[in-house]
Amino acid sequence: MSRAARWISRAMICGLALQASPAFAAAQSASTSEAVRIAVILSLLAIVPAILISTTSFIRIVVVLAMVRHAFGMPQTPPNAVLTSLALFMTAFVMGPTLSQLNQQALQPLVTGEAEITDVMQSGTVPLRDFMLAQTRESDLEMVYRVSNAPLPETPDEVELFKLTPAFMLNELRVAFTIGFVILLPFLLIDLVVASILLSLGMMMVPPATISLPIKVLMFVLIDGWSLVMEGLLGSFA
């Protein structure tokens, strides 16, 4: 056997012996679990927008803000970026305690490797479930379970997150439209008054929105409307 062949055979034997050692197996297992952990974190970051929309107060806030904009008759003012940014900050304010619990119970143990993925997924859903249960009507939850032909849970801990989420979203839309209806009424009254005055004056060719828009903006500014809307939205989550 040549010298090169002997060196190759020795390297192969050393490699096999190294792979068979417990230290190498432990290092390989740690590397694999670290890769899995990174993949899970990246996957969670990819679905964060969907989670933010469906399991937080974002739905109610952004729908109400959009209805306020349409009440003025200005579909593009304020811009979508402004309303979305305001809704995100308001969502962070409302969800502050829940996000803190989620960070302590799930995110930090996952990042530091102190907990397994299954344990993190189970403990991380508890704060979100508690928040959504507090904001969801029993009738909406019963409807979702009835549609899915599943028996109703006996305790709140038995409520499935995949069935609680659509019930929570339905309730958020219901509350948002209720608040939006209350906001739209004064603006509708202004439109009716302006249209009646223009009709009585014979100015049928003048669009009522041209006259009512500055009046609605002035009224909204005088009563500090944005603060009232924000206060009402925050109070609806109490």
PDB file of C-alpha atoms in Angstrom:
ATOM      1  CA  MET A   1       0.000   0.000   0.000  1.00  0.00           C
ATOM      2  CA  SER A   2       1.312   3.439  -0.916  1.00  0.00           C
ATOM      3  CA  ARG A   3       1.897   6.218   1.565  1.00  0.00           C
ATOM      4  CA  ALA A   4      -1.057   8.248   0.191  1.00  0.00           C
ATOM      5  CA  ALA A   5      -3.416   5.295   0.555  1.00  0.00           C
ATOM      6  CA  ARG A   6      -2.270   4.753   4.151  1.00  0.00           C
ATOM      7  CA  TRP A   7      -2.927   8.421   4.987  1.00  0.00           C
ATOM      8  CA  ILE A   8      -6.407   8.225   3.420  1.00  0.00           C
ATOM      9  CA  SER A   9      -7.277   5.063   5.360  1.00  0.00           C
ATOM     10  CA  ARG A  10      -6.054   6.609   8.629  1.00  0.00           C
ATOM     11  CA  ALA A  11      -8.121   9.758   8.004  1.00  0.00           C
ATOM     12  CA  MET A  12     -11.202   7.651   7.348  1.00  0.00           C
ATOM     13  CA  ILE A  13     -10.657   5.646  10.536  1.00  0.00           C
ATOM     14  CA  CYS A  14     -10.177   8.829  12.561  1.00  0.00           C
ATOM     15  CA  GLY A  15     -13.331  10.329  11.062  1.00  0.00           C
ATOM     16  CA  LEU A  16     -15.380   7.236  11.878  1.00  0.00           C
ATOM     17  CA  ALA A  17     -14.019   7.172  15.402  1.00  0.00           C
ATOM     18  CA  LEU A  18     -14.825  10.865  15.850  1.00  0.00           C
ATOM     19  CA  GLN A  19     -18.373  10.387  14.619  1.00  0.00           C
ATOM     20  CA  ALA A  20     -18.849   7.489  16.992  1.00  0.00           C
ATOM     21  CA  SER A  21     -17.730   9.510  20.007  1.00  0.00           C
ATOM     22  CA  PRO A  22     -20.414  10.855  22.392  1.00  0.00           C
ATOM     23  CA  ALA A  23     -19.002  14.395  22.229  1.00  0.00           C
ATOM     24  CA  PHE A  24     -19.400  14.526  18.459  1.00  0.00           C
ATOM     25  CA  ALA A  25     -22.951  13.199  18.702  1.00  0.00           C
ATOM     26  CA  ALA A  26     -23.857  15.796  21.324  1.00  0.00           C
ATOM     27  CA  ALA A  27     -22.341  18.597  19.245  1.00  0.00           C
ATOM     28  CA  GLN A  28     -24.197  17.452  16.149  1.00  0.00           C
ATOM     29  CA  SER A  29     -27.471  17.247  18.087  1.00  0.00           C
ATOM     30  CA  ALA A  30     -26.976  20.752  19.476  1.00  0.00           C
ATOM     31  CA  SER A  31     -26.225  22.090  16.011  1.00  0.00           C
ATOM     32  CA  THR A  32     -29.364  20.449  14.612  1.00  0.00           C
ATOM     33  CA  SER A  33     -31.612  21.810  17.364  1.00  0.00           C
ATOM     34  CA  GLU A  34     -30.104  25.285  16.897  1.00  0.00           C
ATOM     35  CA  ALA A  35     -30.864  25.131  13.171  1.00  0.00           C
ATOM     36  CA  VAL A  36     -34.424  24.000  13.880  1.00  0.00           C
ATOM     37  CA  ARG A  37     -34.835  26.831  16.394  1.00  0.00           C
ATOM     38  CA  ILE A  38     -33.635  29.419  13.874  1.00  0.00           C
ATOM     39  CA  ALA A  39     -35.979  28.004  11.229  1.00  0.00           C
ATOM     40  CA  VAL A  40     -38.932  28.222  13.632  1.00  0.00           C
ATOM     41  CA  ILE A  41     -38.105  31.822  14.555  1.00  0.00           C
ATOM     42  CA  LEU A  42     -37.870  32.828  10.873  1.00  0.00           C
ATOM     43  CA  SER A  43     -41.170  31.084  10.163  1.00  0.00           C
ATOM     44  CA  LEU A  44     -42.831  32.929  13.030  1.00  0.00           C
ATOM     45  CA  LEU A  45     -41.507  36.237  11.725  1.00  0.00           C
ATOM     46  CA  ALA A  46     -43.011  35.430   8.329  1.00  0.00           C
ATOM     47  CA  ILE A  47     -46.502  34.941   9.784  1.00  0.00           C
ATOM     48  CA  VAL A  48     -46.332  37.809  12.273  1.00  0.00           C
ATOM     49  CA  PRO A  49     -48.511  40.114  10.058  1.00  0.00           C
ATOM     50  CA  ALA A  50     -51.275  37.505   9.903  1.00  0.00           C
ATOM     51  CA  ILE A  51     -51.075  36.933  13.657  1.00  0.00           C
ATOM     52  CA  LEU A  52     -51.088  40.679  14.292  1.00  0.00           C
ATOM     53  CA  ILE A  53     -54.225  41.178  12.229  1.00  0.00           C
ATOM     54  CA  SER A  54     -56.241  38.183  13.421  1.00  0.00           C
ATOM     55  CA  THR A  55     -55.426  37.895  17.134  1.00  0.00           C
ATOM     56  CA  THR A  56     -54.967  41.476  18.348  1.00  0.00           C
ATOM     57  CA  SER A  57     -56.957  44.690  18.637  1.00  0.00           C
ATOM     58  CA  PHE A  58     -55.696  45.855  15.239  1.00  0.00           C
ATOM     59  CA  ILE A  59     -58.925  44.895  13.425  1.00  0.00           C
ATOM     60  CA  ARG A  60     -61.204  47.043  15.548  1.00  0.00           C
ATOM     61  CA  ILE A  61     -58.889  50.045  15.530  1.00  0.00           C
ATOM     62  CA  VAL A  62     -58.108  50.134  11.820  1.00  0.00           C
ATOM     63  CA  VAL A  63     -61.756  49.583  10.793  1.00  0.00           C
ATOM     64  CA  VAL A  64     -62.968  52.429  13.000  1.00  0.00           C
ATOM     65  CA  LEU A  65     -60.269  54.765  11.701  1.00  0.00           C
ATOM     66  CA  ALA A  66     -61.184  53.881   8.118  1.00  0.00           C
ATOM     67  CA  MET A  67     -64.864  54.601   8.826  1.00  0.00           C
ATOM     68  CA  VAL A  68     -63.945  57.989  10.293  1.00  0.00           C
ATOM     69  CA  ARG A  69     -62.110  58.802   7.094  1.00  0.00           C
ATOM     70  CA  HIS A  70     -65.082  57.795   4.955  1.00  0.00           C
ATOM     71  CA  ALA A  71     -67.422  59.828   7.171  1.00  0.00           C
ATOM     72  CA  PHE A  72     -65.624  62.974   6.008  1.00  0.00           C
ATOM     73  CA  GLY A  73     -66.053  61.976   2.368  1.00  0.00           C
ATOM     74  CA  MET A  74     -62.273  61.932   1.843  1.00  0.00           C
ATOM     75  CA  PRO A  75     -61.327  58.339   0.909  1.00  0.00           C
ATOM     76  CA  GLN A  76     -57.601  59.114   0.698  1.00  0.00           C
ATOM     77  CA  THR A  77     -57.173  61.526   3.624  1.00  0.00           C
ATOM     78  CA  PRO A  78     -55.527  60.667   5.957  1.00  0.00           C
ATOM     79  CA  PRO A  79     -53.436  58.301   3.810  1.00  0.00           C
ATOM     80  CA  ASN A  80     -53.440  54.552   4.417  1.00  0.00           C
ATOM     81  CA  ALA A  81     -49.887  54.665   5.772  1.00  0.00           C
ATOM     82  CA  VAL A  82     -50.904  57.171   8.443  1.00  0.00           C
ATOM     83  CA  LEU A  83     -53.975  55.201   9.545  1.00  0.00           C
ATOM     84  CA  THR A  84     -52.053  51.929   9.578  1.00  0.00           C
ATOM     85  CA  SER A  85     -49.204  53.420  11.604  1.00  0.00           C
ATOM     86  CA  LEU A  86     -51.635  54.926  14.106  1.00  0.00           C
ATOM     87  CA  ALA A  87     -53.491  51.621  14.351  1.00  0.00           C
ATOM     88  CA  LEU A  88     -50.223  49.773  14.968  1.00  0.00           C
ATOM     89  CA  PHE A  89     -49.193  52.100  17.786  1.00  0.00           C
ATOM     90  CA  MET A  90     -52.640  51.890  19.353  1.00  0.00           C
ATOM     91  CA  THR A  91     -52.505  48.101  19.046  1.00  0.00           C
ATOM     92  CA  ALA A  92     -49.132  48.022  20.790  1.00  0.00           C
ATOM     93  CA  PHE A  93     -50.581  50.177  23.580  1.00  0.00           C
ATOM     94  CA  VAL A  94     -53.639  47.952  24.043  1.00  0.00           C
ATOM     95  CA  MET A  95     -51.715  44.691  23.707  1.00  0.00           C
ATOM     96  CA  GLY A  96     -48.795  45.777  25.920  1.00  0.00           C
ATOM     97  CA  PRO A  97     -49.521  43.461  28.884  1.00  0.00           C
ATOM     98  CA  THR A  98     -50.328  40.527  26.601  1.00  0.00           C
ATOM     99  CA  LEU A  99     -47.184  41.002  24.518  1.00  0.00           C
ATOM    100  CA  SER A 100     -45.073  41.223  27.687  1.00  0.00           C
ATOM    101  CA  GLN A 101     -46.423  37.885  28.895  1.00  0.00           C
ATOM    102  CA  LEU A 102     -45.878  36.377  25.443  1.00  0.00           C
ATOM    103  CA  ASN A 103     -42.289  37.578  25.428  1.00  0.00           C
ATOM    104  CA  GLN A 104     -41.532  36.219  28.902  1.00  0.00           C
ATOM    105  CA  GLN A 105     -43.297  32.880  28.491  1.00  0.00           C
ATOM    106  CA  ALA A 106     -42.506  31.998  24.884  1.00  0.00           C
ATOM    107  CA  LEU A 107     -40.119  34.209  22.931  1.00  0.00           C
ATOM    108  CA  GLN A 108     -37.270  34.540  25.421  1.00  0.00           C
ATOM    109  CA  PRO A 109     -37.154  30.808  26.321  1.00  0.00           C
ATOM    110  CA  LEU A 110     -37.160  29.971  22.595  1.00  0.00           C
ATOM    111  CA  VAL A 111     -34.336  32.382  21.760  1.00  0.00           C
ATOM    112  CA  THR A 112     -32.149  31.302  24.669  1.00  0.00           C
ATOM    113  CA  GLY A 113     -32.860  27.606  24.106  1.00  0.00           C
ATOM    114  CA  GLU A 114     -34.261  27.060  27.593  1.00  0.00           C
ATOM    115  CA  ALA A 115     -37.482  25.472  26.291  1.00  0.00           C
ATOM    116  CA  GLU A 116     -38.463  23.129  23.502  1.00  0.00           C
ATOM    117  CA  ILE A 117     -40.538  24.241  20.543  1.00  0.00           C
ATOM    118  CA  THR A 118     -43.624  22.309  21.612  1.00  0.00           C
ATOM    119  CA  ASP A 119     -43.529  23.812  25.101  1.00  0.00           C
ATOM    120  CA  VAL A 120     -43.091  27.303  23.664  1.00  0.00           C
ATOM    121  CA  MET A 121     -46.035  26.886  21.290  1.00  0.00           C
ATOM    122  CA  GLN A 122     -48.244  25.708  24.141  1.00  0.00           C
ATOM    123  CA  SER A 123     -47.251  28.405  26.629  1.00  0.00           C
ATOM    124  CA  GLY A 124     -47.239  31.184  24.035  1.00  0.00           C
ATOM    125  CA  THR A 125     -50.909  30.732  23.165  1.00  0.00           C
ATOM    126  CA  VAL A 126     -52.083  31.244  26.756  1.00  0.00           C
ATOM    127  CA  PRO A 127     -51.821  35.089  26.843  1.00  0.00           C
ATOM    128  CA  LEU A 128     -53.434  35.429  23.406  1.00  0.00           C
ATOM    129  CA  ARG A 129     -56.231  33.035  24.366  1.00  0.00           C
ATOM    130  CA  ASP A 130     -56.935  34.971  27.553  1.00  0.00           C
ATOM    131  CA  PHE A 131     -57.105  38.276  25.675  1.00  0.00           C
ATOM    132  CA  MET A 132     -59.329  36.938  22.897  1.00  0.00           C
ATOM    133  CA  LEU A 133     -61.658  35.166  25.322  1.00  0.00           C
ATOM    134  CA  ALA A 134     -62.132  38.416  27.228  1.00  0.00           C
ATOM    135  CA  GLN A 135     -63.164  40.187  24.001  1.00  0.00           C
ATOM    136  CA  THR A 136     -65.278  37.430  22.400  1.00  0.00           C
ATOM    137  CA  ARG A 137     -68.987  36.845  22.907  1.00  0.00           C
ATOM    138  CA  GLU A 138     -70.137  33.376  23.817  1.00  0.00           C
ATOM    139  CA  SER A 139     -72.667  33.444  20.975  1.00  0.00           C
ATOM    140  CA  ASP A 140     -69.921  33.964  18.383  1.00  0.00           C
ATOM    141  CA  LEU A 141     -67.865  31.148  19.878  1.00  0.00           C
ATOM    142  CA  GLU A 142     -70.884  28.841  19.935  1.00  0.00           C
ATOM    143  CA  MET A 143     -71.606  29.650  16.293  1.00  0.00           C
ATOM    144  CA  VAL A 144     -68.076  28.704  15.235  1.00  0.00           C
ATOM    145  CA  TYR A 145     -68.238  25.411  17.119  1.00  0.00           C
ATOM    146  CA  ARG A 146     -71.704  24.721  15.711  1.00  0.00           C
ATOM    147  CA  VAL A 147     -70.545  25.318  12.145  1.00  0.00           C
ATOM    148  CA  SER A 148     -67.521  23.067  12.649  1.00  0.00           C
ATOM    149  CA  ASN A 149     -69.718  20.305  14.172  1.00  0.00           C
ATOM    150  CA  ALA A 150     -67.530  20.177  17.266  1.00  0.00           C
ATOM    151  CA  PRO A 151     -68.717  19.877  20.872  1.00  0.00           C
ATOM    152  CA  LEU A 152     -68.544  22.998  23.006  1.00  0.00           C
ATOM    153  CA  PRO A 153     -65.635  23.100  25.459  1.00  0.00           C
ATOM    154  CA  GLU A 154     -66.452  22.864  29.141  1.00  0.00           C
ATOM    155  CA  THR A 155     -63.677  25.190  30.345  1.00  0.00           C
ATOM    156  CA  PRO A 156     -61.884  28.193  28.771  1.00  0.00           C
ATOM    157  CA  ASP A 157     -58.624  26.216  28.711  1.00  0.00           C
ATOM    158  CA  GLU A 158     -60.223  23.715  26.318  1.00  0.00           C
ATOM    159  CA  VAL A 159     -61.102  26.351  23.708  1.00  0.00           C
ATOM    160  CA  GLU A 160     -59.127  25.698  20.529  1.00  0.00           C
ATOM    161  CA  LEU A 161     -57.167  28.653  19.211  1.00  0.00           C
ATOM    162  CA  PHE A 162     -58.166  27.932  15.596  1.00  0.00           C
ATOM    163  CA  LYS A 163     -61.846  28.168  16.556  1.00  0.00           C
ATOM    164  CA  LEU A 164     -61.403  31.079  18.932  1.00  0.00           C
ATOM    165  CA  THR A 165     -59.667  33.254  16.325  1.00  0.00           C
ATOM    166  CA  PRO A 166     -62.588  33.525  13.825  1.00  0.00           C
ATOM    167  CA  ALA A 167     -65.028  34.115  16.696  1.00  0.00           C
ATOM    168  CA  PHE A 168     -62.762  36.880  17.988  1.00  0.00           C
ATOM    169  CA  MET A 169     -62.517  38.464  14.530  1.00  0.00           C
ATOM    170  CA  LEU A 170     -66.309  38.414  14.126  1.00  0.00           C
ATOM    171  CA  ASN A 171     -66.730  40.143  17.463  1.00  0.00           C
ATOM    172  CA  GLU A 172     -64.101  42.745  16.575  1.00  0.00           C
ATOM    173  CA  LEU A 173     -65.895  43.541  13.327  1.00  0.00           C
ATOM    174  CA  ARG A 174     -69.230  43.810  15.141  1.00  0.00           C
ATOM    175  CA  VAL A 175     -67.842  46.233  17.733  1.00  0.00           C
ATOM    176  CA  ALA A 176     -65.989  48.237  15.076  1.00  0.00           C
ATOM    177  CA  PHE A 177     -69.135  48.676  12.987  1.00  0.00           C
ATOM    178  CA  THR A 178     -71.113  49.654  16.085  1.00  0.00           C
ATOM    179  CA  ILE A 179     -68.593  52.374  16.941  1.00  0.00           C
ATOM    180  CA  GLY A 180     -68.447  53.434  13.299  1.00  0.00           C
ATOM    181  CA  PHE A 181     -72.239  53.767  13.135  1.00  0.00           C
ATOM    182  CA  VAL A 182     -72.209  56.120  16.122  1.00  0.00           C
ATOM    183  CA  ILE A 183     -69.450  58.166  14.484  1.00  0.00           C
ATOM    184  CA  LEU A 184     -71.229  58.342  11.105  1.00  0.00           C
ATOM    185  CA  LEU A 185     -74.516  59.710  12.465  1.00  0.00           C
ATOM    186  CA  PRO A 186     -73.364  63.326  13.132  1.00  0.00           C
ATOM    187  CA  PHE A 187     -71.706  63.508   9.713  1.00  0.00           C
ATOM    188  CA  LEU A 188     -74.855  62.183   8.058  1.00  0.00           C
ATOM    189  CA  LEU A 189     -76.884  64.825   9.857  1.00  0.00           C
ATOM    190  CA  ILE A 190     -74.601  67.570   8.533  1.00  0.00           C
ATOM    191  CA  ASP A 191     -74.944  66.215   4.992  1.00  0.00           C
ATOM    192  CA  LEU A 192     -78.749  66.177   5.274  1.00  0.00           C
ATOM    193  CA  VAL A 193     -78.899  69.723   6.649  1.00  0.00           C
ATOM    194  CA  VAL A 194     -76.593  71.085   3.942  1.00  0.00           C
ATOM    195  CA  ALA A 195     -78.503  69.255   1.196  1.00  0.00           C
ATOM    196  CA  SER A 196     -81.826  70.609   2.503  1.00  0.00           C
ATOM    197  CA  ILE A 197     -80.507  74.189   2.633  1.00  0.00           C
ATOM    198  CA  LEU A 198     -79.108  73.997  -0.894  1.00  0.00           C
ATOM    199  CA  LEU A 199     -82.380  72.526  -2.166  1.00  0.00           C
ATOM    200  CA  SER A 200     -84.427  75.241  -0.510  1.00  0.00           C
ATOM    201  CA  LEU A 201     -82.177  77.908  -2.054  1.00  0.00           C
ATOM    202  CA  GLY A 202     -82.568  76.356  -5.482  1.00  0.00           C
ATOM    203  CA  MET A 203     -78.837  75.569  -5.732  1.00  0.00           C
ATOM    204  CA  MET A 204     -79.403  72.060  -7.024  1.00  0.00           C
ATOM    205  CA  MET A 205     -76.301  72.157  -9.229  1.00  0.00           C
ATOM    206  CA  VAL A 206     -73.971  72.638  -6.252  1.00  0.00           C
ATOM    207  CA  PRO A 207     -72.767  69.298  -4.830  1.00  0.00           C
ATOM    208  CA  PRO A 208     -73.670  69.113  -1.115  1.00  0.00           C
ATOM    209  CA  ALA A 209     -70.283  67.526  -0.338  1.00  0.00           C
ATOM    210  CA  THR A 210     -68.535  70.707  -1.457  1.00  0.00           C
ATOM    211  CA  ILE A 211     -70.257  72.697   1.306  1.00  0.00           C
ATOM    212  CA  SER A 212     -70.531  70.012   3.981  1.00  0.00           C
ATOM    213  CA  LEU A 213     -66.864  68.909   3.885  1.00  0.00           C
ATOM    214  CA  PRO A 214     -65.372  72.068   5.440  1.00  0.00           C
ATOM    215  CA  ILE A 215     -68.199  72.132   8.010  1.00  0.00           C
ATOM    216  CA  LYS A 216     -67.520  68.523   9.027  1.00  0.00           C
ATOM    217  CA  VAL A 217     -63.784  69.147   9.279  1.00  0.00           C
ATOM    218  CA  LEU A 218     -64.364  72.281  11.390  1.00  0.00           C
ATOM    219  CA  MET A 219     -66.765  70.463  13.702  1.00  0.00           C
ATOM    220  CA  PHE A 220     -64.365  67.540  14.106  1.00  0.00           C
ATOM    221  CA  VAL A 221     -61.487  69.884  14.957  1.00  0.00           C
ATOM    222  CA  LEU A 222     -63.528  71.948  17.429  1.00  0.00           C
ATOM    223  CA  ILE A 223     -64.627  68.913  19.442  1.00  0.00           C
ATOM    224  CA  ASP A 224     -61.120  67.360  19.287  1.00  0.00           C
ATOM    225  CA  GLY A 225     -62.526  64.405  17.399  1.00  0.00           C
ATOM    226  CA  TRP A 226     -59.383  62.311  17.067  1.00  0.00           C
ATOM    227  CA  SER A 227     -58.842  62.313  20.820  1.00  0.00           C
ATOM    228  CA  LEU A 228     -62.461  61.321  21.395  1.00  0.00           C
ATOM    229  CA  VAL A 229     -62.198  58.489  18.875  1.00  0.00           C
ATOM    230  CA  MET A 230     -58.970  57.205  20.431  1.00  0.00           C
ATOM    231  CA  GLU A 231     -60.415  57.430  23.926  1.00  0.00           C
ATOM    232  CA  GLY A 232     -63.517  55.559  22.854  1.00  0.00           C
ATOM    233  CA  LEU A 233     -61.476  52.841  21.161  1.00  0.00           C
ATOM    234  CA  LEU A 234     -59.279  52.338  24.228  1.00  0.00           C
ATOM    235  CA  GLY A 235     -62.325  52.290  26.480  1.00  0.00           C
ATOM    236  CA  SER A 236     -63.963  49.581  24.375  1.00  0.00           C
ATOM    237  CA  PHE A 237     -61.191  47.148  25.367  1.00  0.00           C
ATOM    238  CA  ALA A 238     -61.667  47.642  29.105  1.00  0.00           C
TER     239      ALA A 238
END
